[in-house]
Short mmCIF file of C-alpha atoms and ligand atoms in Angstrom, two decimals:
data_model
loop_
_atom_site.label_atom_id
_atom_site.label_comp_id
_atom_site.label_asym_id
_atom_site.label_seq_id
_atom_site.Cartn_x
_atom_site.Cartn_y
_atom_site.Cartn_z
CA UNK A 21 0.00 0.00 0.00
CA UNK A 22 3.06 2.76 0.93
CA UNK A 23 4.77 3.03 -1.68
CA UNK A 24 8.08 5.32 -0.70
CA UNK A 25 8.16 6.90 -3.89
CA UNK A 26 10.06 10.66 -4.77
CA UNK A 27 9.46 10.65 -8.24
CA UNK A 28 5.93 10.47 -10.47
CA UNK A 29 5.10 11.17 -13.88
CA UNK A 30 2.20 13.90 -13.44
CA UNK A 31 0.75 16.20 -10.87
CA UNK A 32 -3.45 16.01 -10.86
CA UNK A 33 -4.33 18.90 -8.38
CA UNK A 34 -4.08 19.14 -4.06
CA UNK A 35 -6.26 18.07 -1.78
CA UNK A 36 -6.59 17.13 1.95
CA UNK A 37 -6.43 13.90 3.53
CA UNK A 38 -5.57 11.70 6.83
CA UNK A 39 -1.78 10.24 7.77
CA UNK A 40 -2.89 6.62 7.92
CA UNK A 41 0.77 6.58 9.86
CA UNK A 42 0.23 8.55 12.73
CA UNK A 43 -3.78 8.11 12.69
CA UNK A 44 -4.10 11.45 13.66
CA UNK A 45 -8.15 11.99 12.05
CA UNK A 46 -8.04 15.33 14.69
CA UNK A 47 -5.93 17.45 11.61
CA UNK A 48 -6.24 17.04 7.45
CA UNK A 49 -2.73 16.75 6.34
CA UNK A 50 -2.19 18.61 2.44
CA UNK A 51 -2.35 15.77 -0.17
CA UNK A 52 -1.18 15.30 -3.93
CA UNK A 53 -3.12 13.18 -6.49
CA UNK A 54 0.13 12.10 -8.19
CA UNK A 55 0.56 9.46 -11.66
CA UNK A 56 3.34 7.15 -11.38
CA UNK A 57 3.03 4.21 -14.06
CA UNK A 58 -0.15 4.74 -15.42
CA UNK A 59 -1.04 4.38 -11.82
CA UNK A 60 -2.88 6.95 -9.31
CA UNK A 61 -1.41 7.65 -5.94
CA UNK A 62 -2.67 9.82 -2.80
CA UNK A 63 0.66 11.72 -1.50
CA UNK A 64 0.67 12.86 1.77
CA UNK A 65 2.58 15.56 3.57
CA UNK A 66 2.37 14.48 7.87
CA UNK A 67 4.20 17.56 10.08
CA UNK A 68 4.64 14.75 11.83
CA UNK A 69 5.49 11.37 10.09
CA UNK A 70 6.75 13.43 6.80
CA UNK A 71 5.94 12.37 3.49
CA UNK A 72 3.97 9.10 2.03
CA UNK A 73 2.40 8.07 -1.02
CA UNK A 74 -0.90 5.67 -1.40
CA UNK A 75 -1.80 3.80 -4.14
CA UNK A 76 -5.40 4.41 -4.81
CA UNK A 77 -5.85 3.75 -8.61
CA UNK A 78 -4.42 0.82 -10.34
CA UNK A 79 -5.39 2.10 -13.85
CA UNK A 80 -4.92 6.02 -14.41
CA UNK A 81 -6.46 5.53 -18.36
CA UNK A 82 -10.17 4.45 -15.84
CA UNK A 83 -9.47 7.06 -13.37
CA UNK A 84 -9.31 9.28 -16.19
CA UNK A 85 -12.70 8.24 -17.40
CA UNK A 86 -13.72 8.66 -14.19
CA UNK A 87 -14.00 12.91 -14.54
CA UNK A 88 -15.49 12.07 -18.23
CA UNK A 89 -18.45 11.07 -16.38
CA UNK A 90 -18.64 13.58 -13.92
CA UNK A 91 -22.29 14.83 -13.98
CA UNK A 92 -24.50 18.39 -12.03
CA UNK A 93 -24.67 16.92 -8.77
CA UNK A 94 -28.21 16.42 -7.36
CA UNK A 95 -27.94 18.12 -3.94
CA UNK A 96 -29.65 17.18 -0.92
CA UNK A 97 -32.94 19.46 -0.46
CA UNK A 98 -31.50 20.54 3.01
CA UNK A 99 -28.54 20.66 5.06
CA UNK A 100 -28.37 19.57 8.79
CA UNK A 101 -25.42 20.90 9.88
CA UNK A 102 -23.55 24.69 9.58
CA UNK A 103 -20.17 24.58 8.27
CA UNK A 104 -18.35 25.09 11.50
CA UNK A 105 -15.11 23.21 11.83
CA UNK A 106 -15.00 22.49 7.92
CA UNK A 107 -15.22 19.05 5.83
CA UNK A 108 -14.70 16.29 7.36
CA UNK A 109 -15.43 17.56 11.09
CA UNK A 110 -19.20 19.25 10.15
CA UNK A 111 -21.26 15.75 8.83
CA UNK A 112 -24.06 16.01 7.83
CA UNK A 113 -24.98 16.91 6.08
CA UNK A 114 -23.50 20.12 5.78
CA UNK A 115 -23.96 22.73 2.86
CA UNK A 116 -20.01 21.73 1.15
CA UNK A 117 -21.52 18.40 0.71
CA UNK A 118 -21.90 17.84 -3.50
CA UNK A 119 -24.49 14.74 -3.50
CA UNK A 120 -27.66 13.22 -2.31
CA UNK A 121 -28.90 10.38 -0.03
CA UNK A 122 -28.86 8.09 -3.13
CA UNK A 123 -29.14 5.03 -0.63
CA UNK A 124 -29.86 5.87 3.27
CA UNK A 125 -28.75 3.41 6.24
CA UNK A 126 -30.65 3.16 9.30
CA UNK A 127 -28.60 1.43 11.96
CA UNK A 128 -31.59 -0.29 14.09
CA UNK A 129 -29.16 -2.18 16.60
CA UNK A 130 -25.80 -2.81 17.95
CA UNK A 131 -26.43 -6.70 18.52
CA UNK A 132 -24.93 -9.13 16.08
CA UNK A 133 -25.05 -13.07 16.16
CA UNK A 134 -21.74 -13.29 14.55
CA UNK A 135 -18.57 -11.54 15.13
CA UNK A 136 -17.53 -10.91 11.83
CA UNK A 137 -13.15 -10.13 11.52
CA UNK A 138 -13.94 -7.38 8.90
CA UNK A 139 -16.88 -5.80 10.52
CA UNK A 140 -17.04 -1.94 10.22
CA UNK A 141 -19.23 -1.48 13.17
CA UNK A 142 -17.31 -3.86 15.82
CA UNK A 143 -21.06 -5.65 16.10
CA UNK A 144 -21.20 -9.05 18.33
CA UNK A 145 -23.50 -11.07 20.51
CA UNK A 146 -24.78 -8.82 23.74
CA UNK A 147 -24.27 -5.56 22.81
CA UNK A 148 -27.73 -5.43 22.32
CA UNK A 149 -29.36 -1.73 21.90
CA UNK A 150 -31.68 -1.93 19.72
CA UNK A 151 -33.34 1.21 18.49
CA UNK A 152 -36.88 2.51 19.51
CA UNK A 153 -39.60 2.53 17.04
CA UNK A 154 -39.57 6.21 18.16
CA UNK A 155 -35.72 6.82 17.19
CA UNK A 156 -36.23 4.91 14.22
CA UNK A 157 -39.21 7.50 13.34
CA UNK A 158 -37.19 10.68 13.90
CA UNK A 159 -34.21 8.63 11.40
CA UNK A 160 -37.34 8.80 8.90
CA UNK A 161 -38.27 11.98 9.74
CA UNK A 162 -34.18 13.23 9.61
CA UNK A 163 -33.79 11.71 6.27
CA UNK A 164 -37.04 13.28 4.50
CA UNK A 165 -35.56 16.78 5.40
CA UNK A 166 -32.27 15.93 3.63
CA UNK A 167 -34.72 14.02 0.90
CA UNK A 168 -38.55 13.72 0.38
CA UNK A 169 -38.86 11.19 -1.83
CA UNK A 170 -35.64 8.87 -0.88
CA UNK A 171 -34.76 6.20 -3.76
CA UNK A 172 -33.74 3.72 -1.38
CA UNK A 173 -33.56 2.94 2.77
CA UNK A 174 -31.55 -0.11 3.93
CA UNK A 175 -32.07 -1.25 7.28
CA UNK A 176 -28.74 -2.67 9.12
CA UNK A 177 -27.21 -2.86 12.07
CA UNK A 178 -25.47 -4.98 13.67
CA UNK A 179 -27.59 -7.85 12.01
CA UNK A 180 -30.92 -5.98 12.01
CA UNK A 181 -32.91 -9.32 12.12
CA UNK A 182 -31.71 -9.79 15.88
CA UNK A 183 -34.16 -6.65 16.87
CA UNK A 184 -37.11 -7.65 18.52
CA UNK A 185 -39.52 -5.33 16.11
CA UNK A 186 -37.87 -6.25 12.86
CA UNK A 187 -40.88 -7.07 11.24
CA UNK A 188 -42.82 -3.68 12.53
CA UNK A 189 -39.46 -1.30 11.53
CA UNK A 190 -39.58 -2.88 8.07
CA UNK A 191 -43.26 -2.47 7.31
CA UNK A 192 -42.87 0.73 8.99
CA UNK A 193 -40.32 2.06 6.37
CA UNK A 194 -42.30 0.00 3.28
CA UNK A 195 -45.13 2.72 3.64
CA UNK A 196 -42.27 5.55 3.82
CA UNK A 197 -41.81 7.61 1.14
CA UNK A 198 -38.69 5.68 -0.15
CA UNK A 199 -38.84 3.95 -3.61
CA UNK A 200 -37.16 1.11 -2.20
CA UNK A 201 -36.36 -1.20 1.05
CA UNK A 202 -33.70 -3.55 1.71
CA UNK A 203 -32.48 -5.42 4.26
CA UNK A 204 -28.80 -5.91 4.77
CA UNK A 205 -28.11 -9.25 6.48
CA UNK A 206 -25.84 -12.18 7.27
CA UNK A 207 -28.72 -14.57 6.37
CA UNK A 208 -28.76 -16.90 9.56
CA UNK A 209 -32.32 -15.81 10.26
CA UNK A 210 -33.50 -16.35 6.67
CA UNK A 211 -31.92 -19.76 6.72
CA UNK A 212 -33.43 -20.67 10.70
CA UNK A 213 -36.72 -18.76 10.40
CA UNK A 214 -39.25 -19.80 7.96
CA UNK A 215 -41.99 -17.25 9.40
CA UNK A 216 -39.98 -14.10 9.40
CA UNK A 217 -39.45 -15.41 5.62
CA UNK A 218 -43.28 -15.90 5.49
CA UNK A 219 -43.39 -12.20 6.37
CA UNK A 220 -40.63 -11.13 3.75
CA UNK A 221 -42.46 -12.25 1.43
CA UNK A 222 -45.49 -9.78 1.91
CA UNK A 223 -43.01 -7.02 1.65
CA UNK A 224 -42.26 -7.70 -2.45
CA UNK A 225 -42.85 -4.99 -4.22
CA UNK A 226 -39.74 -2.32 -3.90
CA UNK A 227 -38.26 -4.47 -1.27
CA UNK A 228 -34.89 -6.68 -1.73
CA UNK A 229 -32.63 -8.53 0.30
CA UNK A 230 -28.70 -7.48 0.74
CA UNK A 231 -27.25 -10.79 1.53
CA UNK A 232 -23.41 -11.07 3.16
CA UNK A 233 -21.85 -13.60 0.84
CA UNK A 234 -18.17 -13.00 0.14
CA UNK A 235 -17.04 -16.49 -0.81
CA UNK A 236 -17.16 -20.04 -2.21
CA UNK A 237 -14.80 -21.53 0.08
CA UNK A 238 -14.53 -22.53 4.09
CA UNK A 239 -11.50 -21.11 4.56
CA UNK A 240 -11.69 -17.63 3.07
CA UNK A 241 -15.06 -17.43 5.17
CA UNK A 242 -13.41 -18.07 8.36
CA UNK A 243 -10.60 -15.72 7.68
CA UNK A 244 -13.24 -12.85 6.89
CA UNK A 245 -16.81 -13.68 8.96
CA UNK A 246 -14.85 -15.98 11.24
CA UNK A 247 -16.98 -18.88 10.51
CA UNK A 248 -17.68 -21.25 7.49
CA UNK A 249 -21.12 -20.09 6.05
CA UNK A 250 -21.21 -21.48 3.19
CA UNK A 251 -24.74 -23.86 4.37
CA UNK A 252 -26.57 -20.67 6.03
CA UNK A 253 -25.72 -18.74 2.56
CA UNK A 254 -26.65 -21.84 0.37
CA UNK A 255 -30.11 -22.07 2.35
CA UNK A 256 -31.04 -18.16 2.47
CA UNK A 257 -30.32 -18.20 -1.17
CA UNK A 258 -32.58 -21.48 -1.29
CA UNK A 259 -35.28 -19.92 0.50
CA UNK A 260 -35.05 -16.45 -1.17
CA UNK A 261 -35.64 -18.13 -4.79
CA UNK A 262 -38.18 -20.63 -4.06
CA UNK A 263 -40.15 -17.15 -3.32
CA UNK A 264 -38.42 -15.04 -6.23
CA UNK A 265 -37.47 -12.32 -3.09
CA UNK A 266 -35.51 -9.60 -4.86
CA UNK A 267 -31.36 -10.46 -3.98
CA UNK A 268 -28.28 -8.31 -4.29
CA UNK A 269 -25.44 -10.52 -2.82
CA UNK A 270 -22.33 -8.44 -1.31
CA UNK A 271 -18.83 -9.41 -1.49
CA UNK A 272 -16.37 -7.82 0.71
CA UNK A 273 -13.04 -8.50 -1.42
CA UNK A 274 -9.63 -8.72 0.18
CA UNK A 275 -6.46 -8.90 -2.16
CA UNK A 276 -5.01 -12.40 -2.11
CA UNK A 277 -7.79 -14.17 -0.28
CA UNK A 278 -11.05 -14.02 -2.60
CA UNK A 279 -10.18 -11.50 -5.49
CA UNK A 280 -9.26 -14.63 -7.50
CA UNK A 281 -13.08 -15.82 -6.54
CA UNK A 282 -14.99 -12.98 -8.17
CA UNK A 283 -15.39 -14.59 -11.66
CA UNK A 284 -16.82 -17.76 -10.02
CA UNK A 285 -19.04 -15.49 -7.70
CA UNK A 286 -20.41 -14.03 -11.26
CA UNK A 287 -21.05 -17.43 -12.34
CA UNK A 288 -22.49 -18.50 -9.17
CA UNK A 289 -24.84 -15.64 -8.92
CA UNK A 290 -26.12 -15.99 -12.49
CA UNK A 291 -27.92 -19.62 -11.07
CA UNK A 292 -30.50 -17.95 -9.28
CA UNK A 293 -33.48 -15.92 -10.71
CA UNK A 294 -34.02 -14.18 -7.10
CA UNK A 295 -30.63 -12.62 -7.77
CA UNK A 296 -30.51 -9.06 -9.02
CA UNK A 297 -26.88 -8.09 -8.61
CA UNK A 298 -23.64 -8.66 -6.80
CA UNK A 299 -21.72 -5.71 -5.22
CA UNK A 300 -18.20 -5.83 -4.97
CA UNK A 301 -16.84 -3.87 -2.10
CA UNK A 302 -13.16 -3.65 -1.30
CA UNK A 303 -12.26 -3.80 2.29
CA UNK A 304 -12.02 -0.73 4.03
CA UNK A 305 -10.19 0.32 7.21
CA UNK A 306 -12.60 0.50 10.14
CA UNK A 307 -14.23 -0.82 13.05
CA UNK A 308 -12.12 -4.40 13.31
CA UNK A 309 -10.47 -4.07 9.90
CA UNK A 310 -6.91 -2.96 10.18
CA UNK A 311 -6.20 -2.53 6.31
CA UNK A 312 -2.50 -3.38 5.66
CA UNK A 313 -0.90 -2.95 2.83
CA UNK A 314 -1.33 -6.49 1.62
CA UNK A 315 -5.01 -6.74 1.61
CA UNK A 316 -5.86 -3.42 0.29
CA UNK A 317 -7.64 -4.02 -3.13
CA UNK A 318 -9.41 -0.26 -5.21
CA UNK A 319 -12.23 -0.66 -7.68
CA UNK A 320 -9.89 -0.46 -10.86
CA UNK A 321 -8.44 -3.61 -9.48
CA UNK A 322 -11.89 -5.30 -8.84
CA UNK A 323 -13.23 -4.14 -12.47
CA UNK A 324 -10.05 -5.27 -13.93
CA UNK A 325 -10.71 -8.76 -12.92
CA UNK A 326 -14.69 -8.74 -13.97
CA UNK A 327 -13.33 -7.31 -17.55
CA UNK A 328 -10.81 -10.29 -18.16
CA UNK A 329 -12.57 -12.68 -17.08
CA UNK A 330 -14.18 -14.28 -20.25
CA UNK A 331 -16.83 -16.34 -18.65
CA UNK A 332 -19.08 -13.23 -17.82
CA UNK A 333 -20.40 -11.01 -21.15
CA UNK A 334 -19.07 -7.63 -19.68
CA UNK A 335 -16.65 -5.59 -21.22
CA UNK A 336 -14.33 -2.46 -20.48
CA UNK A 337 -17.31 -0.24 -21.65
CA UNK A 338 -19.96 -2.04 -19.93
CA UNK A 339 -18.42 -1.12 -16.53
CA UNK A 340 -18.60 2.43 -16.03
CA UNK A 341 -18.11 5.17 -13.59
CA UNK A 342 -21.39 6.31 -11.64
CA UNK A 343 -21.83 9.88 -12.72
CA UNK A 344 -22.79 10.71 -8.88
CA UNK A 345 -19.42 9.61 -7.70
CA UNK A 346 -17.69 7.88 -10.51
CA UNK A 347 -14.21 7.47 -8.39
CA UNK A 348 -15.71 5.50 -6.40
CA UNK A 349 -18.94 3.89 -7.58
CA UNK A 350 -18.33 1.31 -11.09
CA UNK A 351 -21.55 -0.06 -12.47
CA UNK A 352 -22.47 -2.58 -15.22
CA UNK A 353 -26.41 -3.12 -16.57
CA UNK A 354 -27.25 -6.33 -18.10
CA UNK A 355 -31.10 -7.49 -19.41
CA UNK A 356 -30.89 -11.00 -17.53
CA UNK A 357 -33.51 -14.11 -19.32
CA UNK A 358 -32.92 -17.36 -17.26
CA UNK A 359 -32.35 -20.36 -19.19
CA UNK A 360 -32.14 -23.97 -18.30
CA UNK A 361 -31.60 -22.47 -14.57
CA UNK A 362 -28.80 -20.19 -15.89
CA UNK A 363 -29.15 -16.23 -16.34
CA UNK A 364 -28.31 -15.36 -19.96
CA UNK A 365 -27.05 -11.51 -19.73
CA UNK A 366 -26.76 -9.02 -22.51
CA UNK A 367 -24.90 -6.04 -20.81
CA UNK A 368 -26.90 -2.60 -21.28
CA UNK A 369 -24.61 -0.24 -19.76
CA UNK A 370 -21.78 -0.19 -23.03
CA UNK A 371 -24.77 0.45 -25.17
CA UNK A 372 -26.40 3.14 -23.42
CA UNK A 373 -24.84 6.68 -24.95
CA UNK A 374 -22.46 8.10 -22.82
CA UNK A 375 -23.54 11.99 -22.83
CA UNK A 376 -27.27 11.04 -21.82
CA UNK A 377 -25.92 8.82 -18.94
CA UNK A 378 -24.17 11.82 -17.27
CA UNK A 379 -26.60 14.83 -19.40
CA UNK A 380 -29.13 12.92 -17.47
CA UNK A 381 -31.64 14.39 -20.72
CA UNK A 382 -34.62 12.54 -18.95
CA UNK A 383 -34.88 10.69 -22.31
CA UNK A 384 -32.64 8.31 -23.65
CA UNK A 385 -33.98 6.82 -27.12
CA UNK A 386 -32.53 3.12 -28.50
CA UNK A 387 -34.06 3.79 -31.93
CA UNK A 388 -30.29 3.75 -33.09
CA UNK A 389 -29.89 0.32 -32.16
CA UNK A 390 -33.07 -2.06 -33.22
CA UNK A 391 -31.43 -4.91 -32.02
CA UNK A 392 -30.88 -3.72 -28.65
CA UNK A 393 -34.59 -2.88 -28.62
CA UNK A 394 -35.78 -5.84 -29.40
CA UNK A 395 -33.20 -7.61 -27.01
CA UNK A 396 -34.91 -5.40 -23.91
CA UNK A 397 -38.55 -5.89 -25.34
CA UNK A 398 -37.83 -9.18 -25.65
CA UNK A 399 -36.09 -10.26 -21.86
CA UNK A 400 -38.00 -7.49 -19.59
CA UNK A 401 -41.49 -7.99 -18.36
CA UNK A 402 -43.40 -5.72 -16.19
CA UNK A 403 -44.85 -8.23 -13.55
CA UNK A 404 -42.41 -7.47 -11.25
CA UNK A 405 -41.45 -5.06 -8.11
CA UNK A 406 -39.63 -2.55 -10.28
CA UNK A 407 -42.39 -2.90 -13.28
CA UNK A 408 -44.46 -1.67 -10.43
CA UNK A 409 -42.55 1.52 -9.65
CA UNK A 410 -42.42 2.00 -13.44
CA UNK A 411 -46.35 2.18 -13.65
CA UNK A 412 -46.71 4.16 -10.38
CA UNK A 413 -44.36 7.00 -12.78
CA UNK A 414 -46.37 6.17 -15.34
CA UNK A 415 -43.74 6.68 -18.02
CA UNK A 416 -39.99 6.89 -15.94
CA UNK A 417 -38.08 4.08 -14.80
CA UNK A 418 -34.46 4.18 -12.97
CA UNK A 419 -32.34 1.60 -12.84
CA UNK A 420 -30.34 3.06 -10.38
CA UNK A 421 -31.00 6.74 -8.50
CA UNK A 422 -28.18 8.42 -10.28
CA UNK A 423 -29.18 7.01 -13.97
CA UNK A 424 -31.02 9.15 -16.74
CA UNK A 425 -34.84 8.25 -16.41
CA UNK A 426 -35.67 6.58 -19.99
CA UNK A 427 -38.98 5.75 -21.56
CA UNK A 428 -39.43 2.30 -20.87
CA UNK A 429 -39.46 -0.12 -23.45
CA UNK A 430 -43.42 -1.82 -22.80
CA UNK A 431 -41.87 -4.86 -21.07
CA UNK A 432 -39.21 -3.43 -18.83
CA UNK A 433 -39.20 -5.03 -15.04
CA UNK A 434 -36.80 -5.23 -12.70
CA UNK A 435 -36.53 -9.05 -12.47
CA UNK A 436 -34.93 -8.81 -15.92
CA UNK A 437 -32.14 -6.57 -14.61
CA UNK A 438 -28.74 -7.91 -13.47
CA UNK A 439 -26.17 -5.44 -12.10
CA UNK A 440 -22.45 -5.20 -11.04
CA UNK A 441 -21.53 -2.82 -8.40
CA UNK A 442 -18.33 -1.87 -7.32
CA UNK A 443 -18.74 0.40 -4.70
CA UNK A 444 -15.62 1.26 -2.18
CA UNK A 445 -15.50 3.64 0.72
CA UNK A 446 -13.19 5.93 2.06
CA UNK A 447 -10.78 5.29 5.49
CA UNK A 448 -7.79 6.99 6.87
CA UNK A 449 -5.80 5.56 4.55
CA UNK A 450 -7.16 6.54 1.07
CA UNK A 451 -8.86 9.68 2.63
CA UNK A 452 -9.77 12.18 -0.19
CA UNK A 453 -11.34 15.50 1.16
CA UNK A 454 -12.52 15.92 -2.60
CA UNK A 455 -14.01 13.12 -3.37
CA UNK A 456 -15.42 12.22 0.13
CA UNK A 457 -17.81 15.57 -0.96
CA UNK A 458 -19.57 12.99 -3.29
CA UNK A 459 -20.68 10.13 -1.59
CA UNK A 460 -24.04 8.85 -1.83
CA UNK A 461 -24.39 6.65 1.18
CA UNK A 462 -25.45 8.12 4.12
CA UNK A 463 -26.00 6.94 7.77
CA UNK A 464 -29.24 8.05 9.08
CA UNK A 465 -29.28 9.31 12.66
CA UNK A 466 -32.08 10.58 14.56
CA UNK A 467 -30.63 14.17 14.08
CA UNK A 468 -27.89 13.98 11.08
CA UNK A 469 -27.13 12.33 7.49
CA UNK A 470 -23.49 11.37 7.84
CA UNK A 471 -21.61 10.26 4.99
CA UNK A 472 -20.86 6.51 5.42
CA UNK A 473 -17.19 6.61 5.10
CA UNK A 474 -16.80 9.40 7.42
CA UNK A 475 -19.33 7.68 9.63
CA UNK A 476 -17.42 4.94 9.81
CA UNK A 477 -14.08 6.43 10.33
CA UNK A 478 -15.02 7.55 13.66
CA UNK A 479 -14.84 11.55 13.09
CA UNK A 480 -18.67 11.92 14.12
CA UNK A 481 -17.98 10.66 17.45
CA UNK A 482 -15.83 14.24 18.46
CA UNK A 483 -17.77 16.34 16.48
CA UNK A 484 -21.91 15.39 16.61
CA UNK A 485 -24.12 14.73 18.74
S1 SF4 B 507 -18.21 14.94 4.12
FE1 SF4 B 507 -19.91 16.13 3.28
S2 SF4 B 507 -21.32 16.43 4.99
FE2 SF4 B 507 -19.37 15.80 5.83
S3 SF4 B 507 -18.38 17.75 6.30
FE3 SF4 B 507 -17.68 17.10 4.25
S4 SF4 B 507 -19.06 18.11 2.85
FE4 SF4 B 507 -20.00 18.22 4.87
S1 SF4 B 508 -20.22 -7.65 9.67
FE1 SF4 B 508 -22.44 -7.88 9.94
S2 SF4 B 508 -22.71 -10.03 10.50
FE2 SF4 B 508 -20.57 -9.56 10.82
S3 SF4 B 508 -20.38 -8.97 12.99
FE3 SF4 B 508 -20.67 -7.10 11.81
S4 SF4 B 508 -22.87 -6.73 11.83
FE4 SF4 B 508 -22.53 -8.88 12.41
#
């Protein structure tokens, strides 16, 4: 990860950001964005520890691309906080902030039953505090004032299905304003619990399930959850598509223990109809995660991997920077038909012209490309939860918050829809005051919207509430 390097090729611009040496997250220490190698490092200048250099792109030509796709940020309607003490110290959200709530966590307990080596929240058994319906209603009411009409709430925790009320919180938040629900989970009580499944089921509609998965293999899973789940995965999953329940599965990817996994993950995903999408997320330093150099893995590392391996249909141009945050957000669209148990995918996103993604034109027209009509028409039916949300807009769909709202083609649904997400966070280490201005996900507290990263880091606990 340190790379103890005096010369690069090209200067980008200055920013702020952390010493991950001294771990001093009190005072911003002046950064570089520096090229070395067709490779993007972080360069850091400590009063203390002097000078070090991060790598935090492994492919300068994507980083590039990255700003290509940078779009007019959608703002949140409100800020929370006054700029006081400055960006990082005032979340949130605060009036320097440039995006958002594109997808809002509500942290409804402290309680795990796991105790998980990577977990960002340092959850275990009997911590217990589970959160009120009331605080839970003032996290609603917080987030409407940032956004009325939120795309998308995810309930977490700790494991959120170890609170008492899980079922109430959840239908609580279904008749929210939100477009969407999900629940974030470690599956055990999907796999145990065949009435709180009964109950998931009458939440379809806008509702999916955000399943820990992470790996194949016993091993790997006991390095990073600290226990082999590979039966409590395999009968959540088994459970979740013998009722079609909506399924992102989440990999948290670690250099040299499961990046090698990812293209069987792909593969593994694409045998289930209940499964929408896999998000790739590369470990981050926090809560029990010390991120050492070894370990550390950045999206242009994950998307290399998905773009070489020639088992999966997606190309460079099918995974793309999200115009919201494209640094740190890489997405790929595919129409998904199942056949003979196996989910045929035609990738959308490489298709999709480039100036209406980030123009966001409201329109986006595929008259130029009748096959690719016909290919939509043709693997996209409307019986589903996100066929739903299309008629309620009568004539918009969004795949995702931050894409261009396109007539849809008479048979678009959301069951049809198979994404990639590659989504990674920032920690002391890769610390970018510039680009931590765009992130999306925010941590819903009774009184603030805190930008996940920052959230996570800690720097809330001096500086709010
Ligand atoms: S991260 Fe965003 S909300 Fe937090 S202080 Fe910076 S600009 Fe404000
Ligand atoms: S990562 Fe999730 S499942 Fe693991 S200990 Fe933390 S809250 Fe529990």
């Amino acid at each position: 990860m340190a790379h103890n390097l005096n010369d690069y090729d090209i200067f980008l611009n200055a920013t702020q950001s952390f010493c991950h040496k001294c771990g001093n997250l009190e005072k911003l220490v002046d950064a570089h964005n520096v090229v070395k190698d067709n490779k993007v490092y972080i360069r850091k200048f400590c009063p203390e520890c002097g000078e070090s250099m991060v790598k935090i792109s492994n492919d300068y030509s994507y980083y590039k691309l990255c700003d290509d796709y940078l779009k007019k940020p959608d703002l949140p309607e409100r800020a929370l906080t006054p700029v006081k003490y400055g960006c990082p110290y005032d979340c949130g959200v605060c009036p320097q902030h440039q995006n958002h709530p594109c997808l809002a966590l509500f942290n409804i307990t402290d309680e795990c039953n796991m105790k998980c080596n990577i977990c960002y929240y340092q959850a275990e058994p009997g911590l217990g505090n589970h959160r009120s319906i009331n605080e839970i209603e003032q996290m609603l009411e917080t987030l409407l004032k940032v956004e009325s009409q939120p795309d998308l709430i995810q309930v977490t925790g700790g494991e959120p299905t170890t609170h008492p009320e899980i079922v109430k919180i959840l239908k609580l938040l279904k008749k929210s304003p939100a477009r969407h629900l999900m629940l974030n989970t470690n599956g055990i009580r999907i796999a145990e619990d065949d009435e709180f499944v009964d109950e998931l089921i009458k939440l379809k509609g806008g509702f999916e399930v955000y399943l820990q998965f992470d790996s194949l293999k016993e091993e790997t899973l006991k390095d990073i959850r600290a226990r082999d789940m590979r039966d409590i995965r395999l009968k959540a999953l088994e459970k979740l598509e013998k009722h079609n329940i909506s399924t992102t599965i989440v990999v948290v990817v670690k250099k040299g223990l499961n990046d090698s996994e990812i293209p069987d993950i792909i593969e593994f995903a694409r045998g289930y109809r209940c499964i929408r999408g896999i998000v790739f997320q590369p470990v981050q330093e926090a809560g029990r995660v010390i991120a050492e150099d070894d370990f550390r893995i950045d999206l242009s590392e994950i998307r290399e991997i998905i773009i070489d391996d020639k088992k999966n249909p997606f190309e460079a141009e099918d995974l793309i920077p999200l115009p919201c945050d494209p640094h740190k957000i890489g997405v790929a669209y595919a129409a998904k038909q199942m056949k003979d148990g196996f989910a045929q995918l035609n990738p959308v996103t490489g298709k999709l012209p480039k100036e209406a993604i980030i123009e966001q034109r409201g329109t986006v027209t595929f008259e130029q490309d009748r096959d690719f009509v016909n290919m939509v028409v043709d693997t996209i039916s409307l019986d589903t939860a996100f066929g739903e949300a299309i008629v309620k807009d009568k004539i918009k769909s969004k795949l995702f918050c931050c894409w261009p709202s396109f007539l849809s083609p008479k048979d678009m649904g959301y069951e049809h829809v198979f994404r990639i997400v590659i989504m990674e966070f920032s920690d002391i280490v890769n610390f970018d005051s510039t680009q931590i201005k765009r992130e999306c996900n925010f941590m819903i507290t009774p009184k603030r919207a805190i930008p996940f990263s920052t959230y996570n880091m800690g720097i809330k606990e001096e500086y709010q509430e």
